[in-house]
Amino acid sequence: MKASALTCLLVAAASSARGQASPPPSGGAPADDTEELRKEAQNPVASLISVPLQDNWNFNIGPADRTQNILNVQPVIPVSLTENWNLIIRWIAPIIYQPVGVPQASGPPVQTGYYGLGDMQPAFFFSPKKGKVIWGVGPQLLLPTATKTGILGQGKFGLGPTVVVLVQPGKWTLGVLANNVWGVAGHSDLPDVNQFLLQYFINYNLQKGYYLTWQPTLTANWEATNGGRWVVPVGGGLGRIMRLGAQPVNVGFQFYGNVVHPPGASPWTMRLQIAFLFPTKRR
């Protein structure tokens, strides 16, 4: 399975990063600068270019207990607009393996699946450069870019507001990101889009670049009924800011159990991530 190969690549990269982790060379970044990098990596609207590869395994889907895989390639690019304001571009491009069962005239469905690009989800945050409370607000888009409409994507162009708010006292990062997207154009024969997302994130920084993290993503499909509206995960994981040679990276893994989910959807998820970090000039 191609999705499995992608995940193996992520695990190998993360293992390589751990094995090659090294402190900054003599005369390089001081310890407090490393801590600043860790805080920026945990801030969705920081002045930090990052390229995360986030692989999500959603287990036990449907009566055949199949596994869905979603690899999110999600670069974050800050643009300085004025002396006081940044524009933060967060672009999510999902690569999906979606298991499906094909009904037969008799007997159980034949189990197969589709692999390809899903709907891209760009967001644009206008964020002040200074302030004890960090925040950003702007538009969230849903682009119908899926290679298999109706299975890997929703076939709709969507638009709505998005907002993020966080604080970083001491060793903590505490924040919330939310958006709601409505379908405004697209295939009229496919279901309407009215979907909500809320992610709260709690990070506690440990020694040597390690951190504990809780980043559950709650979603609601307002068009759904009969218990199929909400997905509510509970869980967390461990991460580390380190170096792959001279390249700063953020690696981590997380596990979540979905205490509320639609019938037939995944009851639990594993997430692996490696993010390549490119610090910009300090604000």
XYZ file of N, CA and C in Angstrom:
849
model
N 0.852 -1.192 0.000
C 0.000 0.000 0.000
C 0.888 1.242 0.000
N 0.564 2.215 -0.864
C 1.391 3.416 -0.947
C 1.374 4.195 0.348
N 0.236 4.231 1.015
C 0.147 4.958 2.279
C 1.101 4.376 3.303
N 1.232 3.041 3.329
C 2.158 2.406 4.259
C 3.583 2.833 3.968
N 3.941 2.905 2.690
C 5.286 3.332 2.328
C 5.567 4.747 2.787
N 4.554 5.627 2.667
C 4.734 7.002 3.115
C 4.958 7.068 4.619
N 4.209 6.256 5.376
C 4.381 6.259 6.823
C 5.736 5.699 7.214
N 6.174 4.626 6.536
C 7.510 4.071 6.817
C 8.581 5.121 6.577
N 8.392 5.936 5.531
C 9.345 7.007 5.253
C 9.369 8.019 6.379
N 8.190 8.374 6.918
C 8.122 9.307 8.038
C 8.813 8.748 9.274
N 8.553 7.462 9.583
C 9.170 6.855 10.761
C 10.680 6.805 10.608
N 11.149 6.456 9.402
C 12.588 6.398 9.181
C 13.225 7.774 9.318
N 12.534 8.799 8.802
C 13.072 10.157 8.913
C 13.139 10.605 10.359
N 12.084 10.291 11.131
C 12.073 10.668 12.537
C 13.166 9.937 13.309
N 13.359 8.646 12.997
C 14.411 7.885 13.675
C 15.785 8.427 13.325
N 15.955 8.797 12.047
C 17.229 9.374 11.623
C 17.486 10.690 12.314
N 16.426 11.501 12.475
C 16.569 12.785 13.161
C 17.014 12.573 14.592
N 16.438 11.566 15.257
C 16.820 11.301 16.637
C 18.263 10.839 16.722
N 18.662 9.955 15.771
C 20.013 9.432 15.826
C 21.058 10.473 15.506
N 20.699 11.478 14.664
C 21.660 12.482 14.253
C 21.518 13.788 15.022
N 20.645 13.795 16.030
C 20.441 15.026 16.790
C 21.746 15.500 17.387
N 22.011 16.792 17.259
C 23.255 17.341 17.775
C 23.014 18.764 18.218
N 23.799 19.253 19.196
C 23.639 20.631 19.632
C 24.140 21.584 18.579
N 23.741 22.860 18.627
C 24.248 23.830 17.678
C 25.762 23.910 17.757
N 26.447 24.121 16.644
C 27.893 24.236 16.678
C 28.345 25.392 17.538
N 29.615 25.324 17.940
C 30.183 26.365 18.795
C 30.024 27.715 18.133
N 29.530 28.658 18.913
C 29.291 29.981 18.360
C 27.943 30.110 17.692
N 27.113 29.007 17.716
C 25.806 29.016 17.080
C 24.751 29.571 18.010
N 23.529 29.073 17.817
C 22.391 29.599 18.568
C 22.522 29.274 20.040
N 22.322 30.225 20.951
C 22.373 29.970 22.370
C 21.158 29.190 22.833
N 21.201 28.725 24.103
C 20.136 27.883 24.641
C 18.798 28.594 24.614
N 18.779 29.902 24.943
C 17.496 30.590 24.982
C 16.900 30.735 23.594
N 17.782 30.757 22.539
C 17.300 30.808 21.177
C 16.647 29.482 20.791
N 17.212 28.360 21.276
C 16.607 27.053 21.045
C 15.225 26.981 21.684
N 15.080 27.523 22.894
C 13.785 27.547 23.560
C 12.801 28.430 22.785
N 13.276 29.541 22.234
C 12.426 30.407 21.431
C 11.936 29.664 20.179
N 12.829 28.846 19.575
C 12.439 28.061 18.413
C 11.336 27.068 18.769
N 11.443 26.470 19.961
C 10.428 25.517 20.387
C 9.076 26.215 20.569
N 9.079 27.398 21.161
C 7.832 28.144 21.322
C 7.248 28.542 19.966
N 8.095 28.941 19.030
C 7.600 29.309 17.704
C 7.017 28.101 16.978
N 7.652 26.929 17.135
C 7.164 25.720 16.474
C 5.786 25.325 16.987
N 5.444 25.719 18.236
C 4.162 25.384 18.840
C 3.121 26.489 18.652
N 3.487 27.534 17.916
C 2.617 28.681 17.667
C 2.166 28.662 16.208
N 0.873 28.423 15.929
C 0.408 28.326 14.538
C 0.587 29.592 13.713
N 0.784 30.756 14.361
C 0.918 32.003 13.617
C 2.247 32.695 13.921
N 3.286 31.907 14.184
C 4.612 32.468 14.452
C 5.280 32.909 13.155
N 6.319 33.763 13.294
C 7.124 34.161 12.139
C 8.152 33.065 11.857
N 7.659 31.905 11.482
C 8.497 30.721 11.292
C 7.963 29.942 10.094
N 8.807 29.751 9.096
C 8.436 28.885 7.987
C 8.603 27.438 8.433
N 7.571 26.623 8.260
C 7.678 25.203 8.604
C 6.983 24.382 7.534
N 7.468 23.144 7.373
C 6.885 22.205 6.414
C 6.606 20.898 7.140
N 5.447 20.780 7.781
C 5.100 19.541 8.473
C 4.595 18.469 7.500
N 4.993 17.220 7.764
C 4.408 16.040 7.134
C 3.740 15.261 8.259
N 2.421 15.219 8.246
C 1.653 14.620 9.334
C 0.859 13.431 8.795
N 1.199 12.231 9.303
C 0.553 11.009 8.830
C -0.444 10.518 9.869
N -1.703 10.373 9.469
C -2.787 9.981 10.366
C -3.337 8.621 9.947
N -3.351 7.684 10.906
C -3.924 6.353 10.692
C -5.245 6.284 11.452
N -6.345 6.080 10.734
C -7.670 5.941 11.337
C -8.094 4.478 11.226
N -8.175 3.791 12.375
C -8.323 2.340 12.396
C -9.776 1.903 12.559
N -10.029 0.632 12.177
C -11.306 -0.062 12.437
C -12.504 0.641 11.829
N -12.386 1.000 10.543
C -13.474 1.663 9.831
C -14.394 0.620 9.211
N -15.699 0.779 9.435
C -16.693 -0.075 8.803
C -16.739 -1.489 9.354
N -17.630 -2.308 8.830
C -17.782 -3.674 9.338
C -16.571 -4.553 9.085
N -15.737 -4.183 8.101
C -14.543 -4.975 7.804
C -13.316 -4.484 8.571
N -13.472 -3.497 9.453
C -12.358 -2.971 10.255
C -11.169 -2.566 9.390
N -11.435 -1.753 8.371
C -10.380 -1.271 7.469
C -9.664 -0.074 8.095
N -8.558 0.353 7.463
C -7.747 1.471 7.949
C -7.642 2.536 6.876
N -8.028 3.757 7.251
C -7.845 4.922 6.381
C -6.524 5.588 6.735
N -5.816 6.086 5.707
C -4.567 6.810 5.941
C -4.645 8.176 5.278
N -4.289 9.226 6.043
C -4.268 10.585 5.508
C -2.913 11.207 5.824
N -2.133 11.477 4.788
C -0.866 12.186 4.931
C -1.105 13.649 4.595
N -1.020 14.521 5.599
C -1.196 15.959 5.398
C 0.151 16.627 5.177
N 0.323 17.207 4.005
C 1.473 18.074 3.737
C 0.972 19.494 3.966
N 1.505 20.170 5.004
C 0.870 21.418 5.425
C 1.893 22.520 5.725
N 2.458 23.116 4.669
C 3.421 24.198 4.885
C 2.776 25.421 5.521
N 3.567 26.112 6.335
C 3.153 27.356 6.991
C 4.154 28.439 6.591
N 3.654 29.522 5.985
C 4.537 30.568 5.460
C 4.082 31.918 5.992
N 4.932 32.607 6.789
C 4.585 33.959 7.255
C 5.010 35.023 6.242
N 4.175 36.033 6.072
C 4.480 37.163 5.189
C 4.314 38.437 6.006
N 5.362 39.252 6.057
C 5.289 40.516 6.776
C 4.552 41.543 5.923
N 3.398 42.018 6.432
C 2.607 42.987 5.689
C 3.011 44.416 6.013
N 3.111 44.721 7.307
C 3.487 46.046 7.767
C 4.390 45.883 8.984
N 4.722 46.999 9.602
C 5.543 46.965 10.806
C 4.848 46.222 11.939
N 3.535 46.189 11.932
C 2.783 45.618 13.051
C 2.000 44.346 12.722
N 1.904 43.973 11.424
C 1.024 42.866 11.054
C 1.725 41.851 10.153
N 1.405 40.569 10.394
C 1.817 39.466 9.541
C 0.608 38.836 8.872
N 0.822 38.231 7.726
C -0.126 37.322 7.109
C 0.486 35.924 7.179
N -0.215 34.998 7.841
C 0.275 33.637 7.987
C -0.551 32.742 7.069
N 0.111 32.099 6.111
C -0.545 31.194 5.170
C -0.318 29.762 5.641
N -1.410 29.062 5.949
C -1.345 27.645 6.346
C -2.119 26.843 5.302
N -1.412 25.977 4.582
C -1.989 25.278 3.436
C -1.919 23.778 3.685
N -3.064 23.123 3.754
C -3.113 21.687 3.994
C -3.468 20.976 2.694
N -2.576 20.054 2.267
C -2.819 19.231 1.079
C -2.832 17.767 1.522
N -4.021 17.142 1.633
C -4.103 15.760 2.108
C -3.912 14.744 0.979
N -3.123 13.724 1.266
C -2.958 12.572 0.371
C -3.595 11.384 1.095
N -4.620 10.787 0.495
C -5.531 9.905 1.224
C -5.546 8.504 0.628
N -5.553 7.499 1.517
C -5.986 6.160 1.117
C -7.327 5.912 1.806
N -8.386 5.733 1.004
C -9.736 5.571 1.531
C -10.242 4.167 1.231
N -10.429 3.328 2.252
C -11.003 1.999 2.002
C -12.498 2.096 1.714
N -12.969 1.269 0.789
C -14.392 1.228 0.459
C -14.807 -0.221 0.237
N -16.076 -0.492 0.445
C -16.640 -1.794 0.138
C -17.586 -1.681 -1.031
N -17.397 -2.497 -2.063
C -18.248 -2.470 -3.254
C -19.335 -3.528 -3.098
N -20.621 -3.107 -3.042
C -21.708 -4.085 -2.870
C -21.757 -5.105 -4.008
N -22.132 -6.333 -3.665
C -22.266 -7.412 -4.636
C -23.719 -7.883 -4.675
N -24.083 -8.556 -5.759
C -25.441 -9.078 -5.883
C -25.759 -10.069 -4.775
N -24.741 -10.809 -4.355
C -24.893 -11.733 -3.234
C -23.572 -11.797 -2.485
N -23.663 -12.051 -1.191
C -22.460 -12.127 -0.382
C -22.014 -10.769 0.117
N -20.934 -10.743 0.903
C -20.437 -9.484 1.475
C -19.812 -8.591 0.413
N -19.704 -7.281 0.686
C -19.057 -6.368 -0.263
C -17.595 -6.740 -0.505
N -17.124 -6.483 -1.721
C -15.708 -6.656 -2.053
C -14.952 -5.447 -1.518
N -13.899 -5.717 -0.747
C -13.151 -4.638 -0.119
C -12.049 -4.133 -1.054
N -12.088 -2.850 -1.329
C -11.071 -2.224 -2.158
C -10.782 -0.845 -1.576
N -10.124 0.018 -2.324
C -9.826 1.350 -1.806
C -9.332 2.270 -2.900
N -9.291 3.567 -2.580
C -8.834 4.588 -3.514
C -7.711 5.400 -2.863
N -6.727 5.743 -3.667
C -5.567 6.502 -3.191
C -5.393 7.727 -4.076
N -5.230 8.905 -3.446
C -5.025 10.096 -4.254
C -5.069 11.359 -3.422
N -5.148 12.484 -4.111
C -5.173 13.797 -3.470
C -6.576 14.113 -2.989
N -6.691 14.664 -1.790
C -7.976 15.116 -1.270
C -8.198 16.591 -1.545
N -9.204 17.161 -0.904
C -9.508 18.592 -1.046
C -8.499 19.419 -0.255
N -7.848 20.378 -0.898
C -6.904 21.251 -0.206
C -7.651 22.249 0.667
N -7.004 22.646 1.774
C -7.642 23.504 2.765
C -6.682 24.634 3.174
N -6.594 25.696 2.386
C -5.748 26.827 2.760
C -6.455 27.761 3.745
N -5.662 28.320 4.658
C -6.165 29.321 5.604
C -5.202 30.502 5.613
N -5.746 31.691 5.833
C -4.963 32.926 5.810
C -5.269 33.708 7.093
N -4.269 33.823 7.967
C -4.446 34.492 9.253
C -3.767 35.858 9.226
N -4.508 36.905 9.555
C -3.921 38.217 9.802
C -3.640 38.294 11.296
N -2.362 38.496 11.644
C -1.943 38.377 13.038
C -1.025 39.535 13.428
N -1.274 40.176 14.571
C -0.372 41.249 15.031
C 0.981 40.676 15.434
N 2.021 41.445 15.239
C 3.376 40.976 15.540
C 3.701 41.048 17.025
N 2.960 41.840 17.791
C 3.270 42.010 19.209
C 2.019 41.815 20.045
N 2.251 41.430 21.309
C 1.147 41.256 22.241
C 1.335 40.012 23.090
N 0.923 40.089 24.352
C 1.044 38.939 25.239
C 0.109 37.813 24.828
N -1.095 38.165 24.344
C -2.017 37.180 23.791
C -1.810 37.153 22.282
N -1.447 35.985 21.761
C -1.173 35.818 20.333
C -2.464 35.395 19.650
N -2.805 36.034 18.536
C -4.038 35.682 17.857
C -3.928 35.963 16.368
N -4.819 35.336 15.631
C -4.918 35.566 14.202
C -6.320 35.258 13.734
N -6.767 35.943 12.692
C -8.115 35.737 12.164
C -8.083 35.937 10.654
N -8.947 35.211 9.956
C -8.971 35.356 8.507
C -9.890 34.343 7.859
N -9.765 34.141 6.540
C -10.633 33.202 5.826
C -10.045 31.789 5.782
N -10.929 30.806 5.842
C -10.597 29.395 5.627
C -11.279 28.942 4.348
N -10.534 28.290 3.462
C -11.080 27.853 2.184
C -11.091 26.327 2.105
N -11.990 25.798 1.312
C -12.033 24.386 0.939
C -12.023 24.329 -0.579
N -10.988 23.717 -1.168
C -10.834 23.679 -2.620
C -11.127 22.264 -3.135
N -11.966 22.109 -4.152
C -12.331 20.786 -4.659
C -11.247 20.200 -5.565
N -10.134 19.811 -4.965
C -8.983 19.320 -5.722
C -8.847 17.803 -5.705
N -9.793 17.089 -5.087
C -9.671 15.637 -4.935
C -9.624 14.939 -6.290
N -8.807 13.894 -6.366
C -8.692 13.125 -7.601
C -9.832 12.120 -7.767
N -10.626 11.898 -6.710
C -11.809 11.036 -6.788
C -12.934 11.746 -6.045
N -13.702 12.552 -6.784
C -14.765 13.342 -6.176
C -15.818 12.437 -5.546
N -16.239 12.825 -4.335
C -17.251 12.068 -3.626
C -16.695 10.980 -2.741
N -15.431 10.593 -2.953
C -14.791 9.575 -2.109
C -13.583 10.166 -1.395
N -12.697 10.827 -2.143
C -11.523 11.467 -1.542
C -11.768 12.942 -1.257
N -12.858 13.498 -1.756
C -13.181 14.900 -1.533
C -14.669 15.134 -1.635
N -15.103 16.335 -1.254
C -16.529 16.636 -1.154
C -17.114 17.278 -2.404
N -16.246 17.628 -3.359
C -16.744 18.183 -4.609
C -17.337 19.563 -4.482
N -16.942 20.310 -3.472
C -17.498 21.642 -3.230
C -16.364 22.651 -3.003
N -16.612 23.887 -3.443
C -15.771 25.005 -3.024
C -16.398 25.588 -1.769
N -15.595 25.683 -0.694
C -16.121 26.144 0.584
C -15.364 27.351 1.106
N -16.041 28.113 1.964
C -15.469 29.343 2.506
C -16.064 29.599 3.885
N -15.242 30.139 4.788
C -15.720 30.493 6.115
C -14.625 31.168 6.916
N -14.936 31.565 8.166
C -13.948 32.240 9.011
C -13.117 31.243 9.807
N -11.902 31.653 10.142
C -11.045 30.875 11.029
C -10.355 31.816 12.005
N -10.091 31.304 13.210
C -9.464 32.122 14.254
C -8.577 31.237 15.109
N -7.478 31.790 15.584
C -6.595 31.099 16.522
C -6.209 32.083 17.623
N -6.190 31.588 18.863
C -5.808 32.390 20.030
C -4.948 31.515 20.918
N -3.823 32.054 21.428
C -2.968 31.279 22.322
C -2.145 32.176 23.214
N -1.660 31.583 24.314
C -0.710 32.220 25.218
C 0.402 31.216 25.479
N 1.573 31.731 25.874
C 2.727 30.873 26.130
C 3.410 31.262 27.439
N 2.756 30.996 28.581
C 3.371 31.304 29.879
C 4.383 30.228 30.285
N 5.605 30.634 30.570
C 6.614 29.690 31.049
C 6.830 28.538 30.088
N 6.670 27.307 30.580
C 6.899 26.111 29.772
C 5.655 25.662 29.013
N 4.585 26.438 29.088
C 3.318 26.029 28.512
C 3.012 26.765 27.206
N 2.292 26.071 26.321
C 1.578 26.703 25.214
C 0.129 26.264 25.305
N -0.791 27.241 25.409
C -2.212 26.956 25.599
C -2.988 27.726 24.542
N -3.768 27.026 23.735
C -4.473 27.748 22.691
C -5.614 26.962 22.079
N -6.314 27.637 21.163
C -7.438 27.028 20.468
C -7.500 27.578 19.047
N -7.824 26.702 18.102
C -8.013 27.078 16.703
C -9.389 26.582 16.278
N -10.147 27.424 15.586
C -11.497 27.028 15.185
C -11.831 27.611 13.819
N -12.672 26.892 13.080
C -13.201 27.423 11.828
C -14.525 26.751 11.506
N -15.286 27.387 10.637
C -16.508 26.787 10.083
C -16.549 27.114 8.601
N -16.800 26.086 7.795
C -16.781 26.238 6.334
C -18.137 25.837 5.769
N -18.656 26.685 4.876
C -19.891 26.403 4.156
C -19.574 26.214 2.674
N -20.190 25.231 2.061
C -20.050 25.065 0.622
C -20.814 26.152 -0.120
N -20.158 26.786 -1.087
C -20.796 27.880 -1.823
C -20.894 27.598 -3.324
N -20.234 26.533 -3.794
C -20.304 26.168 -5.212
C -19.810 24.735 -5.353
N -20.120 24.121 -6.491
C -19.641 22.766 -6.727
C -20.738 21.849 -7.229
N -20.507 20.543 -7.128
C -21.433 19.535 -7.642
C -22.765 19.598 -6.879
N -23.835 19.887 -7.593
C -25.144 20.025 -6.940
C -25.710 18.677 -6.499
N -25.196 17.573 -7.057
C -25.713 16.260 -6.703
C -25.004 15.659 -5.493
N -24.028 16.373 -4.911
C -23.315 15.903 -3.724
C -23.833 16.630 -2.490
N -23.672 16.036 -1.297
C -24.201 16.656 -0.077
C -23.648 18.060 0.161
N -24.483 18.912 0.764
C -24.043 20.249 1.128
C -22.931 20.176 2.179
N -22.108 21.221 2.213
C -21.011 21.307 3.182
C -21.322 22.383 4.206
N -21.329 21.999 5.458
C -21.427 22.932 6.586
C -20.711 22.250 7.745
N -19.413 22.507 7.866
C -18.589 21.736 8.783
C -17.786 22.640 9.716
N -17.670 22.178 10.946
C -17.020 22.919 12.029
C -15.797 22.144 12.498
N -14.740 22.871 12.833
C -13.521 22.270 13.384
C -13.051 23.096 14.566
N -12.712 22.414 15.650
C -12.129 23.059 16.815
C -10.979 22.197 17.320
N -9.791 22.775 17.374
C -8.622 22.086 17.920
C -8.075 22.895 19.085
N -8.090 22.288 20.284
C -7.385 22.940 21.389
C -6.033 22.252 21.534
N -5.021 23.039 21.853
C -3.682 22.475 21.944
C -3.026 22.925 23.251
N -2.462 21.924 23.931
C -1.772 22.131 25.198
C -0.413 21.462 25.080
N 0.640 22.244 25.190
C 1.998 21.706 25.168
C 2.709 22.068 26.462
N 3.430 21.090 27.015
C 4.259 21.349 28.189
C 5.682 20.946 27.848
N 6.595 21.906 27.911
C 7.971 21.689 27.486
C 8.814 21.066 28.592
N 9.540 20.008 28.216
C 10.444 19.303 29.106
C 11.879 19.650 28.753
N 12.829 18.939 29.324
C 14.233 19.175 29.043
C 14.639 18.530 27.719
N 15.770 19.005 27.170
C 16.397 18.456 25.973
C 15.475 18.489 24.751
N 14.614 19.494 24.696
C 13.766 19.682 23.526
C 12.491 18.875 23.505
N 12.272 18.004 24.492
C 11.054 17.192 24.528
C 9.859 18.024 25.005
N 8.665 17.596 24.623
C 7.452 18.234 25.126
C 6.306 17.218 25.111
N 5.394 17.389 26.055
C 4.139 16.648 26.057
C 3.096 17.468 25.312
N 2.214 16.802 24.577
C 1.268 17.547 23.763
C -0.106 16.891 23.764
N -1.125 17.738 23.778
C -2.518 17.322 23.609
C -3.099 18.199 22.509
N -3.442 17.603 21.371
C -3.932 18.377 20.223
C -5.152 17.714 19.586
N -6.172 17.357 20.344
C -7.346 16.724 19.734
C -8.094 17.697 18.822
N -8.578 17.172 17.710
C -9.330 17.970 16.750
C -10.781 17.509 16.746
N -11.674 18.342 17.272
C -13.103 18.041 17.301
C -13.741 18.576 16.024
N -14.578 17.762 15.392
C -15.241 18.196 14.167
C -16.738 17.928 14.269
N -17.499 18.727 13.531
C -18.945 18.540 13.458
C -19.395 18.750 12.022
N -20.164 17.813 11.528
C -20.839 17.952 10.235
C -22.275 18.341 10.528
N -22.596 19.637 10.377
C -23.913 20.128 10.765
C -25.025 19.577 9.878
N -24.664 19.008 8.732
C -25.663 18.428 7.840
C -26.064 17.017 8.263
N -25.255 16.383 9.127
C -25.497 14.989 9.505
C -26.525 14.894 10.630
N -27.183 13.738 10.704
C -28.163 13.467 11.755
C -27.945 12.056 12.285
N -28.781 11.642 13.219
C -28.778 10.269 13.744
C -27.422 9.854 14.314
N -26.829 10.736 15.122
C -25.577 10.398 15.787
C -24.342 10.487 14.931
N -24.474 11.004 13.716
C -23.316 11.070 12.831
C -22.682 12.434 12.721
N -23.016 13.332 13.646
C -22.576 14.724 13.497
C -21.163 14.957 14.035
N -20.839 14.431 15.217
C -19.611 14.817 15.919
C -18.542 13.733 15.874
N -17.284 14.193 15.845
C -16.119 13.357 16.162
C -15.395 14.045 17.307
N -15.281 13.348 18.450
C -14.681 13.925 19.661
C -13.545 13.007 20.126
N -12.289 13.357 19.828
C -11.161 12.533 20.264
C -10.621 12.958 21.631
N -10.015 11.988 22.323
C -9.345 12.231 23.598
C -7.995 11.519 23.544
N -6.920 12.233 23.914
C -5.599 11.616 23.916
C -4.505 12.657 23.828
N -3.305 12.221 23.484
C -2.164 13.120 23.399
C -0.930 12.361 22.961
N 0.251 12.954 23.201
C 1.480 12.302 22.770
C 2.724 13.031 23.231
N 3.817 12.719 22.572
C 5.149 13.216 22.922
C 5.831 13.724 21.664
N 6.552 14.855 21.792
C 7.295 15.391 20.666
C 8.656 15.889 21.091
N 9.450 16.257 20.091
C 10.779 16.800 20.387
C 11.217 17.749 19.279
N 11.776 18.895 19.676
C 12.462 19.803 18.759
C 13.934 19.416 18.783
N 14.492 19.102 17.617
C 15.871 18.620 17.542
C 16.471 19.051 16.208
N 17.636 18.504 15.895
C 18.293 18.859 14.641
C 18.638 17.610 13.845
N 18.362 17.683 12.556
C 18.784 16.677 11.603
C 19.991 17.269 10.890
N 21.192 16.976 11.428
C 22.365 17.726 11.017
C 22.229 19.157 11.488
N 22.230 20.109 10.547
C 22.025 21.513 10.902
C 20.563 21.940 10.784
N 19.695 21.034 10.321
C 18.296 21.382 10.066
C 17.436 21.150 11.300
N 16.805 22.203 11.858
C 15.860 21.997 12.972
C 14.609 21.261 12.497
N 14.169 20.295 13.299
C 12.957 19.562 12.980
C 12.131 19.395 14.248
N 10.855 19.156 14.046
C 9.911 18.882 15.130
C 9.297 17.515 14.845
N 9.617 16.509 15.670
C 9.105 15.158 15.457
C 8.190 14.782 16.615
N 7.239 13.897 16.360
C 6.347 13.508 17.434
C 5.383 12.417 17.026
N 4.724 11.849 18.030
C 3.660 10.880 17.792
C 2.553 11.114 18.808
N 1.320 10.780 18.410
C 0.149 10.975 19.265
C -0.839 9.839 19.031
N -1.635 9.537 20.076
C -2.714 8.553 19.988
C -4.005 9.189 20.504
N -5.103 8.915 19.818
C -6.394 9.460 20.223
C -7.478 8.390 20.098
N -8.336 8.342 21.096
C -9.542 7.534 21.021
C -10.733 8.436 20.765
N -11.557 8.083 19.784
C -12.723 8.896 19.445
C -13.902 8.442 20.294
N -14.154 9.170 21.398
C -15.219 8.772 22.328
C -16.599 9.021 21.737
N -16.673 9.917 20.736
C -17.894 10.126 19.957
C -17.487 10.115 18.487
N -18.209 9.332 17.679
C -17.918 9.294 16.244
C -19.130 8.742 15.510
N -19.270 9.044 14.204
C -20.393 8.516 13.432
C -20.351 6.994 13.353
N -21.474 6.345 13.166
C -21.491 4.889 13.002
C -20.588 4.445 11.857
N -19.731 3.459 12.135
C -18.826 2.940 11.120
C -17.532 3.704 10.970
N -17.406 4.868 11.627
C -16.173 5.651 11.545
C -15.128 5.113 12.512
N -13.926 5.639 12.430
C -12.810 5.127 13.215
C -12.967 5.437 14.701
N -12.768 4.442 15.585
C -12.818 4.702 17.024
C -11.494 5.165 17.604
N -10.382 5.026 16.830
C -9.113 5.513 17.371
C -8.135 5.799 16.246
N -7.182 6.690 16.567
C -6.275 7.252 15.562
C -4.847 7.313 16.102
N -3.878 7.056 15.214
C -2.464 7.274 15.515
C -1.929 8.339 14.561
N -1.135 9.272 15.096
C -0.586 10.364 14.296
C 0.927 10.414 14.449
N 1.637 10.428 13.320
C 3.088 10.603 13.290
C 3.399 11.882 12.526
N 4.422 12.609 12.986
C 4.729 13.880 12.322
C 6.226 14.163 12.341
N 6.700 14.736 11.240
C 8.004 15.386 11.213
C 7.818 16.716 10.490
N 8.276 17.794 11.110
C 8.139 19.133 10.535
C 9.522 19.744 10.390
N 9.834 20.233 9.207
C 11.102 20.899 8.953
C 10.916 22.394 9.228
N 11.785 22.958 10.059
C 11.636 24.319 10.562
C 12.677 25.241 9.932
N 12.219 26.421 9.525
C 13.101 27.404 8.886
C 12.870 28.754 9.560
N 13.624 29.042 10.630
C 13.418 30.312 11.373
C 13.677 31.511 10.473
N 12.834 32.523 10.622
C 13.025 33.789 9.919
C 13.644 34.790 10.881
N 13.850 35.997 10.406
C 14.395 37.031 11.275
C 13.447 37.317 12.418
N 14.001 37.585 13.593
C 13.164 37.852 14.768
C 12.320 39.097 14.559
N 11.092 39.031 15.086
C 10.185 40.169 14.937
C 10.661 41.332 15.772
